[in-house]
Coordinates of C-alpha atoms and ligand atoms in Angstrom, one line a residue:
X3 CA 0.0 0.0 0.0
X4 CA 1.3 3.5 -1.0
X5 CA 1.9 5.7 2.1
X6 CA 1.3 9.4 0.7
X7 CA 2.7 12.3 3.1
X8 CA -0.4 14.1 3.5
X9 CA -4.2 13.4 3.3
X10 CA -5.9 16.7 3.0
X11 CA -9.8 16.6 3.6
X12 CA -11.8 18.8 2.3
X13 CA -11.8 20.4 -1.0
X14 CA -12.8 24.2 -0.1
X15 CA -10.8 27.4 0.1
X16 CA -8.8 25.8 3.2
X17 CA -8.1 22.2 1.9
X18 CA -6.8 23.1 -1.9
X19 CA -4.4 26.3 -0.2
X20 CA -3.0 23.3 1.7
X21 CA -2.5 21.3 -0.9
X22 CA -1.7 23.2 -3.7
X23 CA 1.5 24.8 -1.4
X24 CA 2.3 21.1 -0.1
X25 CA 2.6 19.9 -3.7
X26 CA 4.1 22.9 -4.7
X27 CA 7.3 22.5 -2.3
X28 CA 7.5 18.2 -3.2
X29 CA 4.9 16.4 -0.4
X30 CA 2.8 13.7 -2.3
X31 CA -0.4 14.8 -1.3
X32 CA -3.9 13.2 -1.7
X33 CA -7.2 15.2 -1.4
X34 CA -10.5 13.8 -0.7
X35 CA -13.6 15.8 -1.2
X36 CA -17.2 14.3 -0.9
X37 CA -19.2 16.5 -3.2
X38 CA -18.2 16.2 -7.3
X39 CA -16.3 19.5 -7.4
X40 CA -13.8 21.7 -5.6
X41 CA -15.6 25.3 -3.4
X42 CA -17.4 24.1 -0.4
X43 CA -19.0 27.0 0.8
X44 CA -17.5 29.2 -2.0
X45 CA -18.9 26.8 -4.9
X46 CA -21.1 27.2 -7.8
X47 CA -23.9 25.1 -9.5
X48 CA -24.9 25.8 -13.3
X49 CA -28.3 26.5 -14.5
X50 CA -28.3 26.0 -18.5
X51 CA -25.9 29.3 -19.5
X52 CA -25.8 30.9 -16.2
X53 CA -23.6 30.0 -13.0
X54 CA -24.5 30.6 -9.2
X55 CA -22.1 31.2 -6.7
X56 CA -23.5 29.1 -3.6
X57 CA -22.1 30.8 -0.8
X58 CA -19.1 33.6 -0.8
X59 CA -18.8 36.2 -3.2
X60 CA -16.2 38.7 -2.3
X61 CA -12.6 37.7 -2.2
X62 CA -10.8 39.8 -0.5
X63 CA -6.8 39.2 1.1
X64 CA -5.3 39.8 -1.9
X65 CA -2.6 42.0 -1.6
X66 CA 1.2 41.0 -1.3
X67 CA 1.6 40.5 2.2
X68 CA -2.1 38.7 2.5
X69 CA -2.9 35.2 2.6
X70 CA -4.3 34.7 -0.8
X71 CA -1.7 36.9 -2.2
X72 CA 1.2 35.1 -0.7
X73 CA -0.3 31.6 -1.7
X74 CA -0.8 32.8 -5.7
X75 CA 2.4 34.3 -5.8
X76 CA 4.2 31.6 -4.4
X77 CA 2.3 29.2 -6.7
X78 CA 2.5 31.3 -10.1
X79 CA -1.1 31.8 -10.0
X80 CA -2.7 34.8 -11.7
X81 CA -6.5 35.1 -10.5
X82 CA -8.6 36.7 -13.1
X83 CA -10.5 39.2 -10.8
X84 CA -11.6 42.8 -10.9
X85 CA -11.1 45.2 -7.7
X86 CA -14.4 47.5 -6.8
X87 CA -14.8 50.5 -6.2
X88 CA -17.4 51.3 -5.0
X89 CA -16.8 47.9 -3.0
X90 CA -20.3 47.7 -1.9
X91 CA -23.4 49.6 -1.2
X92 CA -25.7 50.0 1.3
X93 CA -29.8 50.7 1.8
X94 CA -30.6 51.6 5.1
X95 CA -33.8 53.1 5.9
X96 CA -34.1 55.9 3.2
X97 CA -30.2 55.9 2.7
X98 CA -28.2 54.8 -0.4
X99 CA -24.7 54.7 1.4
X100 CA -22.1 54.1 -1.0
X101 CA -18.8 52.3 0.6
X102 CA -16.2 53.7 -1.5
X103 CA -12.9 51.4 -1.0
X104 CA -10.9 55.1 -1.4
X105 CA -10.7 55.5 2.6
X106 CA -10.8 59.3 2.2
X107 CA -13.9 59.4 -0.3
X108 CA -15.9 56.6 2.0
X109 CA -14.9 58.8 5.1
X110 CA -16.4 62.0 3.5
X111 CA -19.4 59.6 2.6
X112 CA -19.9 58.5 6.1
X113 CA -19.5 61.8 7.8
X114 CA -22.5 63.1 5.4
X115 CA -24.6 60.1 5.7
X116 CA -24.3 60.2 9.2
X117 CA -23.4 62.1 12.3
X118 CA -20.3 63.8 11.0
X119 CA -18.2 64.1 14.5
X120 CA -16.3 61.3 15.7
X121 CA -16.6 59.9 11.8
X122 CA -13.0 60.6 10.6
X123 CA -11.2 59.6 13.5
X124 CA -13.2 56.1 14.1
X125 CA -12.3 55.1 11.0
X126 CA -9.2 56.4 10.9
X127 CA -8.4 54.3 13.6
X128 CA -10.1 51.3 12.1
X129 CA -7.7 51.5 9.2
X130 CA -4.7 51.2 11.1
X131 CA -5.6 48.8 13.2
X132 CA -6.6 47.0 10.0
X133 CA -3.1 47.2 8.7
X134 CA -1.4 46.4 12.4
X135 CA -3.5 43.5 12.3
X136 CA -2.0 41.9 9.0
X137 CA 0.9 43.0 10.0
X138 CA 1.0 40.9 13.2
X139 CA -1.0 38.0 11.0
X140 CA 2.4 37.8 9.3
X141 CA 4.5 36.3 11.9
X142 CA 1.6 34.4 13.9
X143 CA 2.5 30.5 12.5
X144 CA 3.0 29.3 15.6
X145 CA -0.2 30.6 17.1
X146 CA -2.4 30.0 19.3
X147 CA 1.2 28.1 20.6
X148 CA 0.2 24.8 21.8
X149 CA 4.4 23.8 23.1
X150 CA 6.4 25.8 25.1
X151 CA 8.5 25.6 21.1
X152 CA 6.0 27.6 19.6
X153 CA 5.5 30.1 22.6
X154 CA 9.2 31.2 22.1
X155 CA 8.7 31.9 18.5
X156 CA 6.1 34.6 20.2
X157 CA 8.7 36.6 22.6
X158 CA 10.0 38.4 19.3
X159 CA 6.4 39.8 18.6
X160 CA 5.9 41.3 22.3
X161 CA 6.5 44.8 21.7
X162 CA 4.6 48.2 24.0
X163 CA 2.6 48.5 20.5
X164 CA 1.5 45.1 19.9
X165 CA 0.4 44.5 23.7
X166 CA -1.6 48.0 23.4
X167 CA -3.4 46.5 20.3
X168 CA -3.9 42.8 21.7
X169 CA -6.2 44.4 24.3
X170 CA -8.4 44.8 21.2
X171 CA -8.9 41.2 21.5
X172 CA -10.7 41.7 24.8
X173 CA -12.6 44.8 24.1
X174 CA -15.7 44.9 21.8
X175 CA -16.0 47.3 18.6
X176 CA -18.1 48.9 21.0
X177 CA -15.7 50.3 23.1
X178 CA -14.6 52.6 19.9
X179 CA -18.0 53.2 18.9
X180 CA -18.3 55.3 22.5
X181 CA -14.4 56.6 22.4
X182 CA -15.7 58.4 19.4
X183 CA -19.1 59.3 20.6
X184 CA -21.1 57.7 18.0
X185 CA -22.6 54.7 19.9
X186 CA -25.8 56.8 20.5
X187 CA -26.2 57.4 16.5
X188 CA -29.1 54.7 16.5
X189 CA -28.5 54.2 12.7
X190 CA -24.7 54.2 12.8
X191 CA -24.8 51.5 15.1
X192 CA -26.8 49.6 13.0
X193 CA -24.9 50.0 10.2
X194 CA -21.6 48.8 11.7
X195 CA -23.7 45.6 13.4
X196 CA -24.9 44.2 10.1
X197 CA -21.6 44.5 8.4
X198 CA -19.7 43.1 11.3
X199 CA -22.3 40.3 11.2
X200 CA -21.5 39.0 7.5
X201 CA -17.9 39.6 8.9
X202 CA -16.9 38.6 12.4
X203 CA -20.3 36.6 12.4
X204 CA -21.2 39.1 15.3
X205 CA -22.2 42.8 16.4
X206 CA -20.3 45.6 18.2
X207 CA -21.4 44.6 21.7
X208 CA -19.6 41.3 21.6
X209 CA -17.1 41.1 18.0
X210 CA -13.7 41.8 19.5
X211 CA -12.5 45.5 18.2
X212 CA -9.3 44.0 16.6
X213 CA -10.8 41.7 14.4
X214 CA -14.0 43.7 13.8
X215 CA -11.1 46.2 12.2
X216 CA -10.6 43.9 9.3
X217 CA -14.5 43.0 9.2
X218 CA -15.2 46.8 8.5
X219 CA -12.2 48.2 6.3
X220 CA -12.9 45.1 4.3
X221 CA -15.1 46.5 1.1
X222 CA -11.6 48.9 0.5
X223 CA -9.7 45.9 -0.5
X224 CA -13.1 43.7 -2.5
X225 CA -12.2 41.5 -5.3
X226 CA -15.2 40.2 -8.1
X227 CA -13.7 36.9 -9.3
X228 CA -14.4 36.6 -12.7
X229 CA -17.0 33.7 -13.4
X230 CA -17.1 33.2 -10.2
X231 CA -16.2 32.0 -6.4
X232 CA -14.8 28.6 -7.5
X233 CA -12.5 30.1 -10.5
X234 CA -9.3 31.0 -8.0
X235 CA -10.0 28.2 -6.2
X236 CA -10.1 25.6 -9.2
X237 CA -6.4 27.4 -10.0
X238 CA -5.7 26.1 -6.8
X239 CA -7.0 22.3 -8.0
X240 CA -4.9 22.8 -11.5
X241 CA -1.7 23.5 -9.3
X242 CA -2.1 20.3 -7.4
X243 CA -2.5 18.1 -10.2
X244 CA 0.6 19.8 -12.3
X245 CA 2.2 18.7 -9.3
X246 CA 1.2 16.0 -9.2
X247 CA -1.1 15.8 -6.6
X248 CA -4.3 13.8 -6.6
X249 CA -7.7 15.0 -5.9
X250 CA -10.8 12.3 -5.7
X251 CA -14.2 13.6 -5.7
X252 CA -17.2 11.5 -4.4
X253 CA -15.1 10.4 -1.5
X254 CA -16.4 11.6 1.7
X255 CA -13.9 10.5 4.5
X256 CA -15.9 8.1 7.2
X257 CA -13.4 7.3 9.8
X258 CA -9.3 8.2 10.4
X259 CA -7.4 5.9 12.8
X260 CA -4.2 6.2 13.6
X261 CA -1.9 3.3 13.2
X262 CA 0.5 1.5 15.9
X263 CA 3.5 3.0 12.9
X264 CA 2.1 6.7 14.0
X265 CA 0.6 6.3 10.2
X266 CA -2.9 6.9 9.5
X267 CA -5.6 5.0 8.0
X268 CA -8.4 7.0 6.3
X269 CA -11.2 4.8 4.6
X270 CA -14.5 6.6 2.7
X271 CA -17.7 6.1 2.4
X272 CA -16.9 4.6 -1.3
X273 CA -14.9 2.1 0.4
X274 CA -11.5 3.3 -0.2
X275 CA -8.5 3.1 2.2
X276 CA -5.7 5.4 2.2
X277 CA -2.9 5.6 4.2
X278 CA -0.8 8.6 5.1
X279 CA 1.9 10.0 7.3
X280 CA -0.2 13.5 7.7
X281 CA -3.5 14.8 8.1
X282 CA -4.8 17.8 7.2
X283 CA -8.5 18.4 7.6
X284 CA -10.8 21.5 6.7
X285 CA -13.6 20.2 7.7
X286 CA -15.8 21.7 10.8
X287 CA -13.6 20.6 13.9
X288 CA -17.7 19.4 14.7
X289 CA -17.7 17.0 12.4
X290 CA -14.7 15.0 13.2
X291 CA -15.7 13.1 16.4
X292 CA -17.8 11.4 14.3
X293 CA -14.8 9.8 12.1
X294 CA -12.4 9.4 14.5
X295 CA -12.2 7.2 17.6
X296 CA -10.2 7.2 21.2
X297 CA -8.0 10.3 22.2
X298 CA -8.4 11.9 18.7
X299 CA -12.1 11.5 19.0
X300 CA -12.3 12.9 22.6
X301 CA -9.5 15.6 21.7
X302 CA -12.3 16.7 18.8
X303 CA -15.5 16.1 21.0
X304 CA -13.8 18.9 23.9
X305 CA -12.6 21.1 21.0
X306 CA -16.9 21.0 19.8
X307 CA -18.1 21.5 23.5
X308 CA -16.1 24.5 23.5
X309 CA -16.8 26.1 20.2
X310 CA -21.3 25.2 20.2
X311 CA -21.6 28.0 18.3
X312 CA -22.4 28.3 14.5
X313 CA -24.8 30.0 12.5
X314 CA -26.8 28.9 9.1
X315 CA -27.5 30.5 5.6
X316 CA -30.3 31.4 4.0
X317 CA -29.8 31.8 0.4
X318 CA -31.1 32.5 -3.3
X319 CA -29.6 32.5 -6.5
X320 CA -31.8 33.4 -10.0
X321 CA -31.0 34.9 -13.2
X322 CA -32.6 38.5 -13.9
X323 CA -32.7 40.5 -16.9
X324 CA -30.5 43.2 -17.3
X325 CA -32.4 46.3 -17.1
X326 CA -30.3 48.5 -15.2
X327 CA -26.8 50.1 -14.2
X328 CA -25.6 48.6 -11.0
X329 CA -22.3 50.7 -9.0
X330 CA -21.3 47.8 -8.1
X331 CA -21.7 43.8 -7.6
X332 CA -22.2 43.7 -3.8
X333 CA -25.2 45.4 -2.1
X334 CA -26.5 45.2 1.7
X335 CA -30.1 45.6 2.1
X336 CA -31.2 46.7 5.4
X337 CA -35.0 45.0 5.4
X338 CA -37.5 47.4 5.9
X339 CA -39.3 44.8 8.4
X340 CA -37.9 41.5 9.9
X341 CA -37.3 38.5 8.1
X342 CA -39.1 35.3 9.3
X343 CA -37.2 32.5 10.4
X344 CA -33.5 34.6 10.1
X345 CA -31.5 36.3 12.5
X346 CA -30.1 39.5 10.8
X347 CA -31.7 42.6 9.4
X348 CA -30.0 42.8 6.3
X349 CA -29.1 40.8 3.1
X350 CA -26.6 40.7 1.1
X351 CA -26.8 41.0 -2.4
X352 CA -24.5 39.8 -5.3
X353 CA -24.5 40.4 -8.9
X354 CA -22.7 39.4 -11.2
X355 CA -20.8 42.0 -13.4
X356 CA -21.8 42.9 -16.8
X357 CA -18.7 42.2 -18.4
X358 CA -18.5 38.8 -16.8
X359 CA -20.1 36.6 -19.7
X360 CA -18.9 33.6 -18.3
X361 CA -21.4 34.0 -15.3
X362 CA -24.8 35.1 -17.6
X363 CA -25.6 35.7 -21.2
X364 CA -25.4 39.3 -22.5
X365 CA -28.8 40.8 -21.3
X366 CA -28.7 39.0 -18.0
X367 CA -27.1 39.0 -14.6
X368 CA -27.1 36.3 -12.0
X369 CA -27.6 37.6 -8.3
X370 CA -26.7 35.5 -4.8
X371 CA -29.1 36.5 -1.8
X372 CA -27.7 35.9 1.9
X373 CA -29.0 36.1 5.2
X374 CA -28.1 34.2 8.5
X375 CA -30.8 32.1 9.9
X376 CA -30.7 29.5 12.8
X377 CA -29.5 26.4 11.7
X378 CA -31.7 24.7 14.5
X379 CA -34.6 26.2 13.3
X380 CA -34.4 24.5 9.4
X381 CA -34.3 20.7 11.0
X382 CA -36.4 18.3 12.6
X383 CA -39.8 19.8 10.7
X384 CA -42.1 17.8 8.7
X385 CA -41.7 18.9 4.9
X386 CA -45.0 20.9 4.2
X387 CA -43.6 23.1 7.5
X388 CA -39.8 23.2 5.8
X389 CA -41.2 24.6 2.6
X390 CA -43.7 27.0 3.9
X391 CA -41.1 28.1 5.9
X392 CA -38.5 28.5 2.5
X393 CA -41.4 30.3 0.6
X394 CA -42.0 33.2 3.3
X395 CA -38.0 33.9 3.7
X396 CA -38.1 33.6 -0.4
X397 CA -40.8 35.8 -1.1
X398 CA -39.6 38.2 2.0
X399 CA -36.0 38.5 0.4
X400 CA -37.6 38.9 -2.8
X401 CA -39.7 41.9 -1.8
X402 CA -37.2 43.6 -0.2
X403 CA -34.8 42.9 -3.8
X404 CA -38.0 44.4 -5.4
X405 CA -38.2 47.5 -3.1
X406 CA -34.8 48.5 -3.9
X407 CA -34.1 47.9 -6.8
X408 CA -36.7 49.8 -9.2
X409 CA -35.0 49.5 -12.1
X410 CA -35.6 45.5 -12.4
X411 CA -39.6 46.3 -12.3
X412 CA -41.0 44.3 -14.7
X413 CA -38.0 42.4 -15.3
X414 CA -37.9 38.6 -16.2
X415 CA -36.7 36.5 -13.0
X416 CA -35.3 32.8 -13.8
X417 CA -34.4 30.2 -12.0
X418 CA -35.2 31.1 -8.3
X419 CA -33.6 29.2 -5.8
X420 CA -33.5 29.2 -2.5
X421 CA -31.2 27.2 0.0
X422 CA -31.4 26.6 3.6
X423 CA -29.1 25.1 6.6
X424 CA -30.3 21.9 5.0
X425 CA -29.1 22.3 1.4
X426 CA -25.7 23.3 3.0
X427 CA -25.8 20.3 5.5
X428 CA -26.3 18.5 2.4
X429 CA -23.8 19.6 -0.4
X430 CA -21.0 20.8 2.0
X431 CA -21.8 17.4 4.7
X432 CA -21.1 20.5 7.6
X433 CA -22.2 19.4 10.6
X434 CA -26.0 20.9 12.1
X435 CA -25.8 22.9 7.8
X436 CA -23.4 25.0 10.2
X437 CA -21.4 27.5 8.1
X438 CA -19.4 30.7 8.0
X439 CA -17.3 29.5 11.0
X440 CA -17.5 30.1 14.9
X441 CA -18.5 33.8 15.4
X442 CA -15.6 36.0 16.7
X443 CA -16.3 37.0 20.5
X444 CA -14.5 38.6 23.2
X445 CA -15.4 35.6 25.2
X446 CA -13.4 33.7 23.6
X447 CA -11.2 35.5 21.1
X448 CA -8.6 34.7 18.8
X449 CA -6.1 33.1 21.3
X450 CA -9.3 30.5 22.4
X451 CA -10.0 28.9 18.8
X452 CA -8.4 25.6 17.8
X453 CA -5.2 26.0 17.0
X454 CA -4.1 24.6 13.1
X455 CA -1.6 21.7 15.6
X456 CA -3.5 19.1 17.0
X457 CA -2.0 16.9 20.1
X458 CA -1.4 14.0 17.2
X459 CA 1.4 13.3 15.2
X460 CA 1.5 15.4 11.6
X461 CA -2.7 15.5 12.3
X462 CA -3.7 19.3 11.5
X463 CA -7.0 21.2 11.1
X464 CA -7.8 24.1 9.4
X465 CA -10.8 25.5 7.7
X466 CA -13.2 28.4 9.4
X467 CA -13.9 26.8 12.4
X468 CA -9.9 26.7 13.1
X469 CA -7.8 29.8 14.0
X470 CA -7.9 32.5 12.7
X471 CA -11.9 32.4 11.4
X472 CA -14.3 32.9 8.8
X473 CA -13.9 33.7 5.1
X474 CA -11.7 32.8 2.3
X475 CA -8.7 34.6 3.6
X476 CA -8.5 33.8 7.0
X477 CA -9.0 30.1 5.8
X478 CA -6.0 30.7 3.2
X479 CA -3.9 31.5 6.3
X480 CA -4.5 28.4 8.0
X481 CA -3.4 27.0 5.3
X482 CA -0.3 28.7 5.1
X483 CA 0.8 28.6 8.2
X484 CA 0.0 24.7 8.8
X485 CA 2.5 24.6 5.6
X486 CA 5.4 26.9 7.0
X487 CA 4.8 24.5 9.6
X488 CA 5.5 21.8 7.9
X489 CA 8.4 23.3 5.8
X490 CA 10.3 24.3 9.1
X491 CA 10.0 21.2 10.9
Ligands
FAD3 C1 -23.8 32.4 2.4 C2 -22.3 32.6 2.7 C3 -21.7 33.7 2.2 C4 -20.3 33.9 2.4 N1 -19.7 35.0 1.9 C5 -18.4 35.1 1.9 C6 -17.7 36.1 1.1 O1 -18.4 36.9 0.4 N2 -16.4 36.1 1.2 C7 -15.6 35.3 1.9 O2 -14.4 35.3 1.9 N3 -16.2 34.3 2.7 C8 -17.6 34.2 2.7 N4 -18.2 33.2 3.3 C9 -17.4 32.3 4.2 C10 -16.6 31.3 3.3 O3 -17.4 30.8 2.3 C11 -16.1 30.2 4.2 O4 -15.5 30.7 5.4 C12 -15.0 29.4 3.4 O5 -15.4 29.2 2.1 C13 -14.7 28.1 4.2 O6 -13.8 27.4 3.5 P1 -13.3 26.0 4.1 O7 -12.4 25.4 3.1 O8 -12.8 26.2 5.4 O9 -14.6 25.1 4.2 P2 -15.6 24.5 3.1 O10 -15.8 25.5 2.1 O11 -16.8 24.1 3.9 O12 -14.9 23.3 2.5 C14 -14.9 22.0 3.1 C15 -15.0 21.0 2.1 O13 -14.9 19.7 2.7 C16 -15.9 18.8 2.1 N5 -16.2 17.8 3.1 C17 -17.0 17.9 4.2 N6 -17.0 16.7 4.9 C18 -16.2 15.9 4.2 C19 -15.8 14.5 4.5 N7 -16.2 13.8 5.5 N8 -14.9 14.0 3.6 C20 -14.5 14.7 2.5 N9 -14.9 15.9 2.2 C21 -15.7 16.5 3.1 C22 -17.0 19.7 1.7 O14 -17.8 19.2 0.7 C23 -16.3 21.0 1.3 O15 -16.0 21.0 -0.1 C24 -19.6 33.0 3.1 C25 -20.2 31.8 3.6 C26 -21.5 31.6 3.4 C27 -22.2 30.3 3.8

């Protein structure tokens, strides 16, 4: 039996990173994903000439000295993608805010749209901390440590400036919000709390204020990936296999036991076996205890009990004739009233570009709908109950789309979709249809989450539910750091 050096599992954002970079620098690796094609929560599906992203839209991370940057660089890969500006805009209440990604322009913006003192220093501050934050990223491999090894590696970092910034892992966005005398601008607030939502997966009162800094500066660095979420990560899938790497599709991984030899045996669902000298898995750390046994499983079962939290999706995707300009491809909708069955009070919206033909025929754009939802609240229901459930948050989100956006009156919708906790449970196998990671929280911040190094030999974890979070570039830095890892060993 061939021994490989590393089974990655998982074939999302996280896993392919891993895999591409481990192939890239000589490990044989082996990928198993259970769906038929690479994207997890960042995938697609095809409806006759159109494609859907299913989940993320916005790449972001990009730049030299960020984790999606550093990984195409080092791999050759050019991503075909298109940098916004505006990177987004916003309805809220009888507001059009436009977010420019210019931070001068999108500061004027925000000090007209709302109370203008306090405006140009809170963000101000945001933006640096923003940038002090990747900075520190940089050097964070060995973190959260989990030796006494890795804690040394630390001791360079501790500097007067970083310690004055950790405390930002202890302190909500809140905290700034009242420095700057804004938290009693009702609206402001509101504002920031839906777009720390779709970013730390939490609002001001809890999302810790250093991470919430990269959750809000954000739409200045927003990337449109041509044809879609899954094109920069199917580069990734090209770069394993010219390095000869393998990737098998259909094989959803069922149980990992590690061998007397320190090896591991992985079998699938399919029957396979494969055995390995390394693991790395992106899945949800939630769904592991369920494929591993003994001290791995209990090790995985602690690491759940700690981490309870997730939250679901509640999504749409259809085709819609082209009968307007758009500023840009990624809208948030504050809903004018709340939406059954979800947890947020705004949606995003994404459309694809005009130019983008690979996404929709001339004449047409394809648009994503997102909102967060309990996952609890999609299972355990008898069927008539699940869809009448599906067809009030469809036609809500599909009121408020129609409310703001009168230039598509009249025009043809095809193809409407909708996908709940469920449909994710089902394509992506997450545990509970769980996605979008474990929400950042100054309860347990950063330092808390699972680190990438597991207690077991060469067995690592990455993915959102894994230091350091949510969204494609924070997953890309697992990924990279498991690999410098590796490399340094
Ligand atoms: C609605 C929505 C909108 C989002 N918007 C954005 C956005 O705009 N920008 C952004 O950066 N992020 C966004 N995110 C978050 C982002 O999509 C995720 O954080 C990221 O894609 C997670 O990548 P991953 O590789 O960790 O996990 P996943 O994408 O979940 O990949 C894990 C892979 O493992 C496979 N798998 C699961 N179990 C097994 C098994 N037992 N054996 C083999 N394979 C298995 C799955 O099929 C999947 O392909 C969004 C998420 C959602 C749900």
């Amino acid at each position: 039996m061939m021994v490989v050096d590393y089974v990655i599992i998982g074939a999302g954002y996280a896993g392919l990173s891993a895999a591409a970079l481990l192939s890239h620098f000589g490990f044989s690796v082996v990928v198993l994903e259970s769906h038929t094609y690479v994207g997890g929560c960042a995938s697609y599906f095809d409806r006759k000439e159109f494609t859907f992203d299913v989940g993320a839209t916005t790449l972001s991370g990009l730049l030299p000295h960020q984790p999606l940057g550093k990984i195409f660089s080092t791999l050759g890969i050019t991503p075909k993608v298109k940098k916004l500006e505006p990177g987004m805009v916003i309805f809220l209440d009888d507001k059009k805010i436009i977010r420019y990604a210019n931070q001068q322009r999108w500061i004027t913006e925000a000090e007209q749209q709302f109370q203008s003192k306090g405006q140009k220093k809170f963000w101000d501050t945001l933006f640096t901390m923003e940038a002090e934050l990747w900075n520190m990223l940089e050097h964070l491999v060995y973190f959260p440590p989990t030796s006494l090894r890795d804690a040394l590696t630390l001791l360079p970092l501790i500097k007067p400036s970083v310690l004055r910034s950790s405390t930002g892992l202890i302190r909500p966005l809140y905290v700034l919000l009242e420095q700057y005398g804004l938290h009693n601008d009702r609206q402001f607030v509101r504002f920031v709390d839906e777009q720390l939502l779709i970013s730390t997966q939490n609002k001001s009162d809890l999302a810790p204020l250093l991470p919430s800094s990269i959750g809000l500066v954000y739409p200045s660095e927003t990337y449109y990936p041509m044809g879609g979420m899954n094109k920069p990560v199917e580069q990734l899938e090209q770069s394993v296999r010219k390095n000869n790497g393998s990737i098998f599709f259909k094989q959803r991984v069922t149980s990992i036991e590690q061998l007397p030899s320190k090896q591991y045996k992985i079998s699938t669902a399919k029957g396979k076996e494969f055995h390995t000298k390394g693991i790395i898995s992106s899945i949800p750390i939630w769904n592991l205890p369920a494929i591993t046994s003994g001290s791995i499983q209990k090790y995985f079962e602690k690491k759940s009990r700690q981490h309870p939290d997730g939250w679901g999706a509640f999504t749409i995707n259809f085709a819609i004739e082209d009968t307007m300009d758009l500023e840009t491809a990624y809208y948030q909708l504050h809903s004018q009233s709340p939406i059954p069955y979800c947890s947020s009070d705004s949606l995003f919206v994404s459309f694809s570009l005009r130019e983008d033909r690979e996404k929709s025929p001339e004449g047409w754009y394809t648009v994503t709908i997102s909102t967060h939802t309990k996952a609890e609240d999609w299972f355990a229901l008898s069927e008539d109950e699940y869809e009448r459930r599906k067809e009030a948050v469809t036609k809500h989100l599909l009121q408020e789309f129609d409310n703001r956006f009168d230039g598509f009156k009249g025009a043809v919708k095809q193809y409407v979709l909708a996908g709940t906790p469920r449909t994710f449970e089902f394509y992506t196998k997450r545990y509970n249809g769980y996605v979008g990671g474990i929400p950042h929280t100054i309860e347990k911040p950063l330092p808390f989450m699972t680190p990438n190094k597991t207690p077991f030999d060469n067995f690592y974890v990455i993915g959102d539910t894994t230091f350091p979070g949510q969204g494609t570039p924070a997953v890309a830095l697992g990924a990279w750091n498991v690999v410098q890892r590796i490399l340094r060993k």
